[in-house]
CSV table of C-alpha atoms and ligand atoms in Angstrom, one decimal:
chain,number,residue,atom,x,y,z
A,1,MET,CA,41.9,3.4,-96.2
A,2,ARG,CA,43.0,0.7,-93.7
A,3,HIS,CA,40.4,-1.7,-95.0
A,4,LEU,CA,41.3,-0.9,-98.6
A,5,ARG,CA,45.0,-1.4,-97.5
A,6,LEU,CA,44.1,-4.7,-96.0
A,7,SER,CA,42.2,-5.5,-99.1
A,8,ILE,CA,45.2,-5.0,-101.2
A,9,GLU,CA,47.7,-6.7,-98.9
A,10,ARG,CA,45.3,-10.0,-99.7
A,11,ASP,CA,45.0,-9.4,-103.4
A,12,ILE,CA,49.1,-9.0,-103.3
A,13,GLU,CA,49.1,-12.7,-101.3
A,14,GLN,CA,46.5,-14.3,-103.4
A,15,ALA,CA,48.6,-13.0,-106.6
A,16,MET,CA,51.8,-14.9,-105.2
A,17,GLU,CA,49.9,-18.0,-104.0
A,18,GLY,CA,50.8,-21.0,-106.4
A,19,MET,CA,53.8,-18.9,-108.0
A,20,ASP,CA,57.0,-20.5,-107.8
A,21,LEU,CA,59.5,-17.8,-106.5
A,22,LYS,CA,62.5,-20.0,-107.3
A,23,ASP,CA,61.8,-20.5,-110.8
A,24,THR,CA,60.7,-16.7,-111.3
A,25,ARG,CA,63.9,-15.5,-109.8
A,26,ARG,CA,65.7,-17.9,-112.2
A,27,ARG,CA,64.0,-16.4,-115.4
A,28,TYR,CA,64.7,-13.1,-113.7
A,29,ARG,CA,68.5,-13.8,-113.5
A,30,ASP,CA,68.3,-15.2,-117.0
A,31,HIS,CA,67.4,-12.4,-118.5
A,32,ASN,CA,69.5,-9.9,-117.2
A,33,GLU,CA,67.3,-8.8,-114.4
A,34,PHE,CA,63.9,-8.7,-116.2
A,35,VAL,CA,60.8,-10.8,-116.2
A,36,VAL,CA,57.3,-10.7,-117.3
A,37,LEU,CA,54.6,-12.1,-114.7
A,38,GLU,CA,51.7,-12.7,-116.8
A,39,ARG,CA,48.1,-11.6,-115.4
A,40,PHE,CA,49.8,-11.2,-112.0
A,41,LEU,CA,46.8,-9.3,-110.6
A,42,ALA,CA,43.5,-10.5,-111.1
A,43,GLN,CA,40.8,-8.8,-113.3
A,44,PRO,CA,39.0,-7.3,-110.3
A,45,VAL,CA,41.9,-5.4,-108.8
A,46,VAL,CA,42.6,-3.9,-112.0
A,47,GLY,CA,39.0,-2.9,-112.2
A,48,GLN,CA,39.6,-1.1,-109.0
A,49,PHE,CA,42.5,0.9,-110.3
A,50,LEU,CA,40.3,1.5,-113.7
A,51,HIS,CA,37.7,3.3,-111.4
A,52,GLU,CA,40.7,5.7,-110.1
A,53,VAL,CA,42.0,5.8,-113.6
A,54,ASP,CA,38.7,7.2,-114.5
A,55,LEU,CA,38.7,10.1,-111.6
A,56,LEU,CA,42.0,11.2,-112.9
A,57,ALA,CA,41.0,11.9,-116.4
A,58,ASP,CA,41.3,15.7,-116.1
A,59,ASP,CA,44.8,15.1,-114.4
A,60,VAL,CA,46.7,13.5,-117.5
A,61,ASN,CA,49.6,15.6,-118.9
A,62,ARG,CA,50.3,15.2,-122.5
A,63,ASN,CA,53.9,15.5,-123.5
A,64,TYR,CA,55.7,15.6,-127.1
A,65,ILE,CA,59.4,15.4,-127.7
A,66,PRO,CA,59.8,15.1,-131.4
A,67,GLY,CA,61.6,12.0,-132.5
A,68,HIS,CA,61.6,10.0,-129.0
A,69,LYS,CA,58.3,10.3,-127.0
A,70,LYS,CA,54.4,11.3,-127.3
A,71,GLY,CA,51.8,10.3,-124.6
A,72,GLY,CA,50.3,11.2,-121.4
A,73,SER,CA,51.2,11.2,-117.8
A,74,VAL,CA,49.6,11.2,-114.4
A,75,SER,CA,52.1,11.8,-111.6
A,76,PHE,CA,52.5,10.6,-108.1
A,77,TYR,CA,51.3,13.9,-106.8
A,78,ALA,CA,47.8,13.6,-108.3
A,79,LEU,CA,47.6,10.0,-107.4
A,80,LEU,CA,48.2,11.1,-103.9
A,81,ASN,CA,44.9,12.9,-104.1
A,82,LYS,CA,42.7,10.6,-105.8
A,83,ALA,CA,44.0,7.1,-106.3
A,84,PRO,CA,44.2,5.4,-102.5
A,85,ALA,CA,44.0,1.7,-104.1
A,86,ILE,CA,46.9,2.3,-106.3
A,87,LEU,CA,48.9,4.0,-103.4
A,88,SER,CA,48.2,0.8,-101.5
A,89,LEU,CA,49.4,-1.1,-104.0
A,90,TYR,CA,52.5,0.9,-104.2
A,91,ARG,CA,53.0,0.8,-100.5
A,92,SER,CA,52.0,-2.7,-100.1
A,93,PRO,CA,54.6,-4.4,-97.7
A,94,ALA,CA,53.5,-7.9,-99.3
A,95,LEU,CA,54.5,-6.7,-102.7
A,96,LEU,CA,57.7,-4.9,-101.5
A,97,MET,CA,58.9,-8.2,-99.6
A,98,PHE,CA,58.1,-10.1,-102.6
A,99,LEU,CA,59.8,-8.0,-105.2
A,100,SER,CA,63.1,-7.4,-102.8
A,101,ARG,CA,63.3,-11.5,-102.8
A,102,LEU,CA,62.8,-11.4,-106.6
A,103,VAL,CA,65.6,-9.0,-107.2
A,104,ASP,CA,67.6,-10.1,-104.5
A,105,ALA,CA,68.3,-6.4,-103.2
A,106,PRO,CA,65.9,-4.7,-100.2
A,107,LEU,CA,63.8,-2.3,-102.1
A,108,MET,CA,62.5,0.8,-100.6
A,109,LEU,CA,60.1,3.3,-101.7
A,110,CYS,CA,60.9,6.1,-103.7
A,111,PRO,CA,60.8,9.3,-101.4
A,112,GLU,CA,57.5,11.3,-101.4
A,113,ASP,CA,58.9,13.9,-103.9
A,114,ASP,CA,59.4,12.2,-106.4
A,115,PRO,CA,56.9,12.4,-109.1
A,116,HIS,CA,57.7,9.2,-110.9
A,117,SER,CA,57.4,7.1,-107.8
A,118,CYS,CA,54.2,5.9,-108.6
A,119,ALA,CA,52.6,7.0,-111.9
A,120,LEU,CA,50.1,6.4,-115.1
A,121,TYR,CA,51.5,6.5,-118.6
A,122,TYR,CA,48.6,6.8,-121.6
A,123,TYR,CA,48.8,5.9,-124.9
A,124,THR,CA,45.3,7.3,-126.4
A,125,GLN,CA,46.2,8.7,-129.4
A,126,PRO,CA,47.5,7.6,-132.7
A,127,GLY,CA,51.0,7.5,-132.6
A,128,ASP,CA,51.8,7.8,-129.0
A,129,HIS,CA,55.1,6.0,-128.1
A,130,ILE,CA,58.6,6.1,-126.5
A,131,GLY,CA,61.7,5.5,-128.3
A,132,PHE,CA,64.6,3.3,-127.0
A,133,HIS,CA,66.2,4.2,-123.3
A,134,TYR,CA,66.8,2.8,-119.9
A,135,ASP,CA,65.2,3.7,-117.0
A,136,THR,CA,68.5,5.5,-115.4
A,137,SER,CA,68.9,5.3,-111.6
A,138,TYR,CA,69.4,9.0,-110.7
A,139,TYR,CA,69.6,7.6,-107.0
A,140,LYS,CA,72.8,6.7,-105.3
A,141,GLY,CA,71.6,3.0,-105.6
A,142,LYS,CA,69.6,1.0,-108.0
A,143,ARG,CA,66.0,1.9,-109.5
A,144,TYR,CA,63.9,-0.6,-110.2
A,145,THR,CA,60.6,-0.5,-112.9
A,146,VAL,CA,57.4,-2.5,-112.3
A,147,LEU,CA,54.9,-1.9,-115.2
A,148,ILE,CA,51.7,-3.1,-114.7
A,149,SER,CA,49.2,-3.3,-117.7
A,150,LEU,CA,45.7,-1.7,-116.8
A,151,VAL,CA,44.3,-1.2,-120.5
A,152,GLU,CA,46.0,-2.7,-123.7
A,153,ARG,CA,43.1,-2.5,-126.4
A,154,SER,CA,46.0,-2.2,-129.3
A,155,GLU,CA,47.4,-4.4,-131.8
A,156,HIS,CA,50.5,-2.4,-132.5
A,157,CYS,CA,51.4,-0.4,-129.1
A,158,ARG,CA,53.8,-3.0,-127.4
A,159,LEU,CA,56.5,-2.9,-124.6
A,160,VAL,CA,59.7,-4.1,-127.0
A,161,ALA,CA,62.7,-4.8,-125.1
A,162,ARG,CA,66.4,-5.8,-125.9
A,163,VAL,CA,66.5,-9.2,-123.6
A,164,ARG,CA,69.5,-10.2,-123.3
A,165,LYS,CA,70.2,-13.8,-121.9
A,166,ARG,CA,72.6,-14.6,-119.6
A,167,GLY,CA,76.3,-15.7,-120.7
A,168,GLU,CA,75.2,-13.9,-124.8
A,169,THR,CA,76.9,-10.8,-125.2
A,170,GLU,CA,76.5,-10.9,-129.2
A,171,GLU,CA,73.0,-11.6,-129.9
A,172,ILE,CA,70.3,-9.5,-128.2
A,173,ARG,CA,66.6,-10.7,-129.0
A,174,GLU,CA,64.4,-7.8,-129.6
A,175,THR,CA,61.4,-9.2,-128.1
A,176,ARG,CA,57.7,-7.6,-128.3
A,177,ILE,CA,56.0,-8.2,-125.1
A,178,PRO,CA,52.2,-8.3,-124.9
A,179,MET,CA,50.7,-7.0,-121.8
A,180,ASP,CA,47.1,-8.1,-120.9
A,181,PRO,CA,45.8,-6.4,-118.0
A,182,GLY,CA,47.1,-7.5,-114.8
A,183,THR,CA,50.3,-8.5,-116.3
A,184,VAL,CA,53.5,-7.4,-114.4
A,185,ALA,CA,57.3,-6.3,-116.2
A,186,LEU,CA,59.9,-6.2,-113.6
A,187,PHE,CA,63.7,-4.9,-114.4
A,188,ASN,CA,66.6,-3.4,-113.3
A,189,GLY,CA,66.1,0.2,-115.0
A,190,ASP,CA,70.0,0.3,-115.9
A,191,LYS,CA,70.0,-2.9,-117.6
A,192,LEU,CA,66.9,-3.1,-119.8
A,193,TRP,CA,67.0,-1.2,-122.8
A,194,HIS,CA,63.3,-0.8,-123.9
A,195,ALA,CA,60.4,1.2,-126.1
A,196,VAL,CA,57.0,1.3,-126.8
A,197,THR,CA,55.8,1.1,-130.5
A,198,PRO,CA,53.5,3.7,-131.8
A,199,LEU,CA,49.6,3.1,-130.8
A,200,GLY,CA,47.1,2.4,-133.8
A,201,LYS,CA,44.1,4.7,-134.9
A,202,GLY,CA,41.2,4.0,-132.2
A,203,GLU,CA,43.6,1.7,-129.7
A,204,GLU,CA,44.2,2.7,-126.2
A,205,ARG,CA,46.8,1.5,-123.9
A,206,ILE,CA,47.4,2.2,-119.8
A,207,ILE,CA,50.1,1.5,-117.9
A,208,LEU,CA,50.6,1.8,-114.0
A,209,THR,CA,54.2,2.2,-113.3
A,210,LEU,CA,55.8,1.6,-109.7
A,211,GLN,CA,59.4,2.5,-108.7
A,212,TYR,CA,61.5,1.1,-106.2
A,213,VAL,CA,65.2,2.0,-105.0
A,214,THR,CA,67.9,0.7,-103.1
A,215,ASN,CA,68.9,4.0,-101.4
A,216,GLN,CA,66.5,7.0,-101.2
A,217,GLU,CA,69.7,9.6,-101.8
A,218,MET,CA,70.2,11.3,-105.0
A,219,GLY,CA,72.7,14.2,-105.4
A,220,PRO,CA,71.7,17.9,-106.1
A,221,LEU,CA,72.7,17.6,-109.9
A,222,ASN,CA,71.0,14.5,-110.4
A,223,ARG,CA,67.8,15.7,-108.6
A,224,ALA,CA,67.9,18.7,-110.7
A,225,PHE,CA,68.2,16.7,-114.1
A,226,SER,CA,65.7,14.2,-113.2
A,227,ASN,CA,63.1,16.6,-112.2
A,228,LEU,CA,63.7,18.6,-115.1
A,229,LYS,CA,63.1,15.6,-117.1
A,230,ASP,CA,60.0,14.7,-115.1
A,231,ALA,CA,58.8,18.1,-115.9
A,232,PHE,CA,59.4,18.1,-119.8
A,233,ALA,CA,58.9,14.8,-120.7
A,234,TYR,CA,56.4,13.4,-118.4
A,235,PHE,CA,54.4,15.6,-115.9
A,236,GLY,CA,54.4,19.3,-116.8
A,237,PRO,CA,56.1,22.1,-115.0
A,238,ALA,CA,53.7,21.9,-112.1
A,239,ALA,CA,55.3,19.0,-110.9
A,240,LEU,CA,58.6,21.3,-110.5
A,241,LEU,CA,56.7,23.2,-107.7
A,242,ARG,CA,56.9,20.3,-105.3
A,243,TRP,CA,60.7,20.0,-105.8
A,244,ASN,CA,62.7,21.8,-102.8
A,245,PRO,CA,66.1,22.2,-104.4
A,246,SER,CA,67.6,22.9,-100.9
A,247,LYS,CA,66.9,19.0,-100.0
A,248,GLY,CA,69.5,18.0,-102.5
A,249,LYS,CA,67.7,14.5,-102.6
A,250,GLY,CA,64.7,13.0,-104.0
B,1,FE2,FE1,61.1,3.3,-119.7
C-alpha cells in the first residue's frame, strides 16, 4: 500500500511538471472558478484506475430520477474496499496541495462517512445523463468538485457547463466540454451550473469524481438532506446504513 501511495505521488508530481500554475490559476479565476486540465493524468495511471473499475462492476448502483438523472454510481464505501489506487489519488498530499494553490483555499478531504467524497459515475445505457444542477455545498465551507475522465467512448454524452467569463454578467456561454481519458475538470460546486448530455446507443462514459471542502463540518439538517439525496440519486439506500445521525456532521 505504501508503495502504491508513493507511486501515485510520483504520478501526480509528473502531471504537474511543466504545468504553468500561474496561467492555470488565471484561467480558473477568469472562468468563475472553473478550469479544465487536458490529459492531466497519463494513460498508465488511467489504466491502473480502470483495472479497479473492472473489479467494481458488481458495486454499481443504477439510479433513475425522471426528468433529471439516469445512470450508475459507485460510492466511496465500495472504493474503500476495492480501489486502493483511486483512494491514493484522492488522499494524495501532492494533489491536495496543488488543488489548494489552484483554487487559493486550504482544501481538506471530506469526512470518511461522506459516500460522495470519492466516487464513480457510469453512463453505460442509452439516455444516461444528468440535468443542469450545482454541486451544492452542504458543508459549512466551500465544496470543490474534481471530475476525472476514465472512459469517454461517446459522441453524445458530454459535460456541458454555463461558463461565465469574469466581468460578463449578461451573456453566459454554454460550453460542451470533451474529456479525453485523464482530463480533469475542477470547479467550485456552488458556482458552475452544469449537466451531462444523454449517452447514445453503444456508447460508454465513466467519470471519477473527487470532492474537497474547506470545512468538514455540516449541520444535522444539511447532513440528513445530503445523505438522502446521495441514497436516492446516487448510491442506493445501503449508503444510509453508514450514516450515524447522532454525529450531526459528515
Ligand atoms: Fe455535478
